Amino acid sequence: MIVAGAGSQALAAELATVTDHELADVTYDEFPDGEQIVGVDPADGSPETAVVIAATTSAAAHIEVLQLQDAAREAGADRVCTVLPYMGYARQDDPMAPSADCESDTTAFPLSARAVARALSPGTDRIITVTPHEERVCEFFTVPAIAVDAASRLAEPLSGNLSEPLFLAPDEGAVDLAESVRDAYGRGETDYFRKTRQSGSHVDIEPSDATVEGRDVVVTDDIVATGTTTGTAVTVLRNRSAARVAVACVHPLLVGNARLTLARAGVDRIIGTDTVERSVSAVSVAPSIADAL
Ligand code: R5P
């Protein structure tokens, strides 16, 4: 049976369709003191295997996935596979201070990705995550864990008539992703800008030498959170007279005023997957997850 987290209901339904597995009835509630509670009804007898699928985009979602794992066992599942389409805290894959002001010789910071992975491991037999910021987060789990790469799916919603398309990574770390999207699209060039992050809401971007004037550009990144990175890249492209500019990301977190940031920068279209369910989630990663189950 497929067991959905509250934030991954559409993806869970799609996965149930693709795999022909039963979609469990799940309820999400809260006690008066604010503690969360879930209910899992397999509806169709006692399932042998449960696939818990939940994007951990918040602290509440982390508690919820622990509860879903436990409720799945209570419902009779012998095996639990936990799918984290978006793994929260994965970007903290090294101990890091929230800002330079907080750094001192005596302050210790957690390796948060490892802490979260360790907490999620005892309730499951295996983990599947989708396009994590760094694949090495899989090593932090104490059960077998794999990363599925869904970047190529971002080519599916793109118009077939892009003019001299350029698939542009806003930093060197996203070049592989840009290449995956370009390969799946079937034609075009790839390039990358050089990014220096100054703070959570400010990055400096040094453009490359690639000609963008009159070309359709797809800015590709793994995550769009505040929109600072991709918004800055789009501004540079607009100043250099690019034609249509799209932003394509696997995880469209789009927190705070990210959409405004991107709109003001002059983006024509935002494309994301359903690892984080948003209105821009134009493509599903369910087939990629199904292949890995
Ligand atoms: C960082 O290296 C990631 O690949 C993304 O570029 C980053 O997480 C995007 O965050 P934001 O939208 O807040 O700039």
Tab-separated table of C-alpha atoms and ligand atoms in Angstrom:
chain	number	residue	atom	x	y	z
A	1	MET	CA	0.000	0.000	0.000
A	2	ILE	CA	1.020	3.596	-0.605
A	3	VAL	CA	0.834	5.808	2.495
A	4	ALA	CA	0.824	9.542	1.779
A	5	GLY	CA	2.149	12.383	3.860
A	6	ALA	CA	-0.178	15.381	3.948
A	7	GLY	CA	2.039	17.340	1.571
A	8	SER	CA	2.514	14.520	-0.939
A	9	GLN	CA	-1.040	13.365	-1.588
A	10	ALA	CA	-1.072	13.974	-5.355
A	11	LEU	CA	2.309	12.303	-5.844
A	12	ALA	CA	1.188	9.332	-3.731
A	13	ALA	CA	-1.963	8.970	-5.833
A	14	GLU	CA	0.105	9.107	-9.028
A	15	LEU	CA	2.514	6.510	-7.637
A	16	ALA	CA	-0.416	4.245	-6.747
A	17	THR	CA	-1.674	4.545	-10.331
A	18	VAL	CA	1.738	3.904	-11.882
A	19	THR	CA	2.481	0.896	-9.638
A	20	ASP	CA	-1.086	-0.395	-9.344
A	21	HIS	CA	-0.709	-0.458	-5.545
A	22	GLU	CA	-3.510	0.285	-3.099
A	23	LEU	CA	-3.672	3.893	-1.858
A	24	ALA	CA	-4.241	3.794	1.918
A	25	ASP	CA	-6.787	6.106	3.504
A	26	VAL	CA	-4.775	8.466	5.703
A	27	THR	CA	-6.106	11.063	8.117
A	28	TYR	CA	-4.119	13.962	9.550
A	29	ASP	CA	-5.212	15.462	12.852
A	30	GLU	CA	-4.011	17.385	15.864
A	31	PHE	CA	-4.715	17.063	19.585
A	32	PRO	CA	-5.695	20.186	21.563
A	33	ASP	CA	-2.124	20.584	22.822
A	34	GLY	CA	-0.918	20.838	19.231
A	35	GLU	CA	0.517	17.338	18.950
A	36	GLN	CA	-0.039	15.758	15.563
A	37	ILE	CA	-1.660	12.381	14.940
A	38	VAL	CA	-2.197	10.380	11.753
A	39	GLY	CA	-4.447	7.423	10.986
A	40	VAL	CA	-3.670	4.801	8.318
A	41	ASP	CA	-6.444	2.577	7.003
A	42	PRO	CA	-5.166	0.045	4.427
A	43	ALA	CA	-8.773	-0.424	3.248
A	44	ASP	CA	-7.821	-3.649	1.456
A	45	GLY	CA	-6.810	-6.221	4.076
A	46	SER	CA	-3.395	-6.447	5.676
A	47	PRO	CA	-0.618	-5.116	3.462
A	48	GLU	CA	2.781	-6.843	3.389
A	49	THR	CA	4.658	-3.780	2.250
A	50	ALA	CA	4.007	-0.134	2.906
A	51	VAL	CA	5.512	2.680	0.864
A	52	VAL	CA	5.411	5.818	2.991
A	53	ILE	CA	5.877	8.860	0.772
A	54	ALA	CA	6.257	12.295	2.299
A	55	ALA	CA	8.169	15.453	1.416
A	56	THR	CA	9.755	16.660	4.647
A	57	THR	CA	9.453	20.375	3.993
A	58	SER	CA	8.731	21.353	7.616
A	59	ALA	CA	9.307	20.262	11.206
A	60	ALA	CA	5.697	19.015	11.296
A	61	ALA	CA	6.326	16.888	8.206
A	62	HIS	CA	9.284	15.223	9.948
A	63	ILE	CA	7.115	14.194	12.895
A	64	GLU	CA	4.403	13.078	10.495
A	65	VAL	CA	6.670	10.738	8.528
A	66	LEU	CA	7.826	9.067	11.768
A	67	GLN	CA	4.183	8.555	12.705
A	68	LEU	CA	3.306	7.215	9.247
A	69	GLN	CA	6.122	4.660	9.429
A	70	ASP	CA	4.874	3.502	12.825
A	71	ALA	CA	1.209	3.445	11.814
A	72	ALA	CA	2.100	1.412	8.710
A	73	ARG	CA	3.603	-1.277	10.942
A	74	GLU	CA	0.563	-1.099	13.234
A	75	ALA	CA	-1.564	-1.662	10.111
A	76	GLY	CA	0.281	-4.936	9.534
A	77	ALA	CA	3.071	-4.056	7.104
A	78	ASP	CA	6.106	-6.337	7.436
A	79	ARG	CA	8.257	-4.084	5.312
A	80	VAL	CA	8.309	-0.313	5.126
A	81	CYS	CA	9.963	1.682	2.351
A	82	THR	CA	10.153	5.403	3.026
A	83	VAL	CA	10.247	7.722	0.018
A	84	LEU	CA	11.412	11.273	0.659
A	85	PRO	CA	10.673	13.035	-2.627
A	86	TYR	CA	12.151	16.139	-1.030
A	87	MET	CA	14.431	15.505	1.930
A	88	GLY	CA	14.390	18.433	4.309
A	89	TYR	CA	17.720	19.424	5.912
A	90	ALA	CA	19.636	17.632	3.135
A	91	ARG	CA	21.350	20.913	2.237
A	92	GLN	CA	22.931	20.930	5.714
A	93	ASP	CA	25.300	18.148	4.737
A	94	ASP	CA	28.157	19.781	6.631
A	95	PRO	CA	28.020	21.494	10.028
A	96	MET	CA	27.239	25.109	9.131
A	97	ALA	CA	26.513	28.365	10.935
A	98	PRO	CA	23.340	30.220	9.919
A	99	SER	CA	25.437	33.310	9.177
A	100	ALA	CA	28.995	34.507	9.576
A	101	ASP	CA	27.922	36.522	12.696
A	102	CYS	CA	27.148	33.267	14.529
A	103	GLU	CA	30.545	31.692	14.014
A	104	SER	CA	32.884	31.424	16.979
A	105	ASP	CA	35.647	29.055	17.959
A	106	THR	CA	33.510	27.456	20.663
A	107	THR	CA	30.067	27.072	19.044
A	108	ALA	CA	29.311	23.610	17.668
A	109	PHE	CA	26.792	23.118	14.886
A	110	PRO	CA	25.033	19.857	13.982
A	111	LEU	CA	25.428	17.879	10.812
A	112	SER	CA	21.671	18.209	10.419
A	113	ALA	CA	21.276	15.954	7.377
A	114	ARG	CA	22.891	13.133	9.357
A	115	ALA	CA	20.759	13.820	12.449
A	116	VAL	CA	17.560	13.703	10.404
A	117	ALA	CA	18.652	10.599	8.474
A	118	ARG	CA	19.451	8.780	11.708
A	119	ALA	CA	16.058	9.673	13.168
A	120	LEU	CA	14.200	8.387	10.097
A	121	SER	CA	16.086	5.091	9.783
A	122	PRO	CA	14.758	2.882	12.625
A	123	GLY	CA	11.164	2.965	11.354
A	124	THR	CA	11.928	1.809	7.832
A	125	ASP	CA	13.667	-0.957	5.914
A	126	ARG	CA	14.914	1.279	3.124
A	127	ILE	CA	14.911	4.865	1.926
A	128	ILE	CA	14.450	6.369	-1.517
A	129	THR	CA	15.047	10.068	-2.037
A	130	VAL	CA	14.858	12.150	-5.204
A	131	THR	CA	17.675	14.341	-6.564
A	132	PRO	CA	19.165	15.333	-3.211
A	133	HIS	CA	21.461	18.356	-3.147
A	134	GLU	CA	24.385	15.954	-2.619
A	135	GLU	CA	23.976	12.218	-3.145
A	136	ARG	CA	26.222	11.500	-0.181
A	137	VAL	CA	23.313	12.214	2.208
A	138	CYS	CA	22.283	8.624	1.470
A	139	GLU	CA	25.285	7.488	3.519
A	140	PHE	CA	23.842	9.122	6.637
A	141	PHE	CA	20.936	6.657	6.879
A	142	THR	CA	21.525	3.464	8.834
A	143	VAL	CA	19.365	1.430	6.410
A	144	PRO	CA	19.925	1.018	2.639
A	145	ALA	CA	19.239	4.349	0.933
A	146	ILE	CA	19.315	5.373	-2.723
A	147	ALA	CA	18.840	8.603	-4.638
A	148	VAL	CA	16.700	8.683	-7.768
A	149	ASP	CA	17.597	11.371	-10.299
A	150	ALA	CA	14.463	12.979	-11.714
A	151	ALA	CA	16.113	15.976	-13.422
A	152	SER	CA	15.544	14.633	-16.925
A	153	ARG	CA	11.776	14.798	-16.368
A	154	LEU	CA	12.010	18.589	-16.393
A	155	ALA	CA	12.375	18.463	-20.183
A	156	GLU	CA	8.863	17.016	-20.609
A	157	PRO	CA	6.842	20.239	-20.151
A	158	LEU	CA	9.241	22.375	-22.233
A	159	SER	CA	7.973	23.710	-25.546
A	160	GLY	CA	9.428	21.807	-28.490
A	161	ASN	CA	10.246	24.989	-30.389
A	162	LEU	CA	12.873	26.583	-28.135
A	163	SER	CA	15.124	28.854	-30.182
A	164	GLU	CA	18.846	27.992	-29.927
A	165	PRO	CA	18.180	26.701	-26.406
A	166	LEU	CA	20.719	27.238	-23.662
A	167	PHE	CA	20.402	25.184	-20.474
A	168	LEU	CA	22.077	27.294	-17.859
A	169	ALA	CA	23.128	26.281	-14.342
A	170	PRO	CA	23.322	29.236	-11.926
A	171	ASP	CA	26.405	27.662	-10.333
A	172	GLU	CA	28.907	24.956	-11.174
A	173	GLY	CA	27.234	22.466	-8.831
A	174	ALA	CA	24.118	22.356	-11.024
A	175	VAL	CA	25.890	21.683	-14.341
A	176	ASP	CA	25.121	17.944	-14.312
A	177	LEU	CA	21.473	18.765	-13.828
A	178	ALA	CA	21.511	21.199	-16.776
A	179	GLU	CA	23.115	18.501	-18.901
A	180	SER	CA	20.463	15.950	-17.894
A	181	VAL	CA	17.684	18.328	-18.920
A	182	ARG	CA	19.440	19.223	-22.197
A	183	ASP	CA	20.020	15.534	-23.014
A	184	ALA	CA	16.378	14.728	-22.318
A	185	TYR	CA	15.251	17.724	-24.425
A	186	GLY	CA	17.405	16.457	-27.265
A	187	ARG	CA	19.260	19.582	-28.393
A	188	GLY	CA	20.848	22.776	-27.096
A	189	GLU	CA	23.946	23.911	-25.237
A	190	THR	CA	24.775	23.967	-21.547
A	191	ASP	CA	26.675	26.553	-19.575
A	192	TYR	CA	26.986	27.808	-16.013
A	193	PHE	CA	27.390	31.051	-14.090
A	194	ARG	CA	29.664	31.455	-11.093
A	195	LYS	CA	27.742	32.106	-7.900
A	196	THR	CA	28.979	33.493	-4.595
A	197	ARG	CA	26.379	33.457	-1.828
A	198	GLN	CA	26.625	36.554	0.364
A	199	SER	CA	23.573	35.746	2.548
A	200	GLY	CA	20.286	33.829	2.427
A	201	SER	CA	18.753	36.569	0.288
A	202	HIS	CA	21.721	37.833	-1.695
A	203	VAL	CA	24.015	36.116	-4.184
A	204	ASP	CA	26.556	37.556	-6.585
A	205	ILE	CA	26.604	35.985	-10.011
A	206	GLU	CA	29.402	36.268	-12.505
A	207	PRO	CA	28.058	35.597	-16.009
A	208	SER	CA	29.814	33.262	-18.405
A	209	ASP	CA	30.898	34.211	-21.918
A	210	ALA	CA	28.018	32.350	-23.564
A	211	THR	CA	25.976	34.454	-25.974
A	212	VAL	CA	22.388	34.680	-24.770
A	213	GLU	CA	21.007	37.488	-26.916
A	214	GLY	CA	17.884	36.322	-28.734
A	215	ARG	CA	18.157	32.779	-27.370
A	216	ASP	CA	15.664	30.870	-25.245
A	217	VAL	CA	17.288	30.053	-21.900
A	218	VAL	CA	16.261	27.445	-19.337
A	219	VAL	CA	17.816	28.155	-15.934
A	220	THR	CA	18.075	24.761	-14.234
A	221	ASP	CA	18.660	24.117	-10.545
A	222	ASP	CA	17.875	21.389	-8.053
A	223	ILE	CA	15.958	23.621	-5.622
A	224	VAL	CA	14.297	26.997	-5.852
A	225	ALA	CA	13.799	28.110	-2.250
A	226	THR	CA	13.806	31.914	-1.865
A	227	GLY	CA	14.344	32.375	-5.595
A	228	THR	CA	17.470	34.426	-4.868
A	229	THR	CA	19.798	32.258	-6.955
A	230	THR	CA	17.613	31.751	-10.005
A	231	GLY	CA	16.135	35.282	-9.765
A	232	THR	CA	19.626	36.808	-9.913
A	233	ALA	CA	20.488	34.595	-12.893
A	234	VAL	CA	17.274	35.617	-14.683
A	235	THR	CA	18.067	39.318	-14.105
A	236	VAL	CA	21.499	38.847	-15.688
A	237	LEU	CA	19.913	37.061	-18.664
A	238	ARG	CA	17.313	39.799	-19.119
A	239	ASN	CA	20.027	42.459	-19.033
A	240	ARG	CA	21.790	40.507	-21.774
A	241	SER	CA	18.679	40.404	-23.993
A	242	ALA	CA	17.812	36.710	-23.756
A	243	ALA	CA	14.527	35.825	-25.499
A	244	ARG	CA	12.268	33.578	-23.391
A	245	VAL	CA	13.625	32.672	-19.942
A	246	ALA	CA	12.252	29.691	-18.012
A	247	VAL	CA	13.303	28.383	-14.611
A	248	ALA	CA	13.209	24.598	-14.235
A	249	CYS	CA	13.853	22.966	-10.873
A	250	VAL	CA	13.269	19.540	-9.378
A	251	HIS	CA	12.134	20.889	-5.988
A	252	PRO	CA	9.946	24.015	-6.272
A	253	LEU	CA	9.981	24.972	-2.591
A	254	LEU	CA	9.166	28.595	-3.464
A	255	VAL	CA	9.203	29.964	0.080
A	256	GLY	CA	8.233	33.487	1.109
A	257	ASN	CA	8.162	35.895	-1.815
A	258	ALA	CA	10.067	33.630	-4.230
A	259	ARG	CA	7.428	33.924	-6.934
A	260	LEU	CA	7.505	37.715	-6.728
A	261	THR	CA	11.283	37.646	-6.858
A	262	LEU	CA	11.199	35.554	-10.024
A	263	ALA	CA	8.360	37.542	-11.594
A	264	ARG	CA	10.140	40.833	-10.936
A	265	ALA	CA	13.319	39.369	-12.429
A	266	GLY	CA	11.346	38.715	-15.629
A	267	VAL	CA	10.910	34.933	-15.739
A	268	ASP	CA	8.454	33.697	-18.373
A	269	ARG	CA	7.713	30.301	-16.838
A	270	ILE	CA	8.574	28.267	-13.744
A	271	ILE	CA	8.569	24.484	-14.098
A	272	GLY	CA	8.907	22.107	-11.166
A	273	THR	CA	8.179	18.502	-10.321
A	274	ASP	CA	5.763	17.178	-7.710
A	275	THR	CA	8.484	16.340	-5.164
A	276	VAL	CA	7.111	19.504	-3.564
A	277	GLU	CA	3.484	19.978	-4.585
A	278	ARG	CA	3.020	23.493	-5.908
A	279	SER	CA	1.003	25.058	-8.732
A	280	VAL	CA	4.169	24.935	-10.890
A	281	SER	CA	4.545	21.145	-10.425
A	282	ALA	CA	4.045	20.366	-14.098
A	283	VAL	CA	5.658	16.952	-14.125
A	284	SER	CA	5.493	13.926	-11.854
A	285	VAL	CA	8.448	11.971	-10.498
A	286	ALA	CA	6.172	8.969	-9.808
A	287	PRO	CA	7.548	6.904	-12.747
A	288	SER	CA	11.131	7.452	-11.491
A	289	ILE	CA	10.160	6.372	-7.974
A	290	ALA	CA	8.214	3.373	-9.315
A	291	ASP	CA	11.330	2.174	-11.161
A	292	ALA	CA	13.279	2.259	-7.875
A	293	LEU	CA	10.715	0.436	-5.737
B	1	R5P	C1	22.348	25.619	-3.782
B	1	R5P	O1	23.507	25.297	-4.055
B	1	R5P	C2	21.177	25.015	-4.483
B	1	R5P	O2	21.570	24.296	-5.603
B	1	R5P	C3	20.186	26.086	-4.901
B	1	R5P	O3	20.802	26.953	-5.827
B	1	R5P	C4	19.700	26.870	-3.721
B	1	R5P	O4	19.274	25.996	-2.722
B	1	R5P	C5	18.573	27.779	-4.124
B	1	R5P	O5	18.152	28.515	-3.011
B	1	R5P	P1	17.505	29.949	-3.202
B	1	R5P	O6	16.328	29.810	-4.131
B	1	R5P	O7	17.101	30.354	-1.811
B	1	R5P	O8	18.571	30.848	-3.758
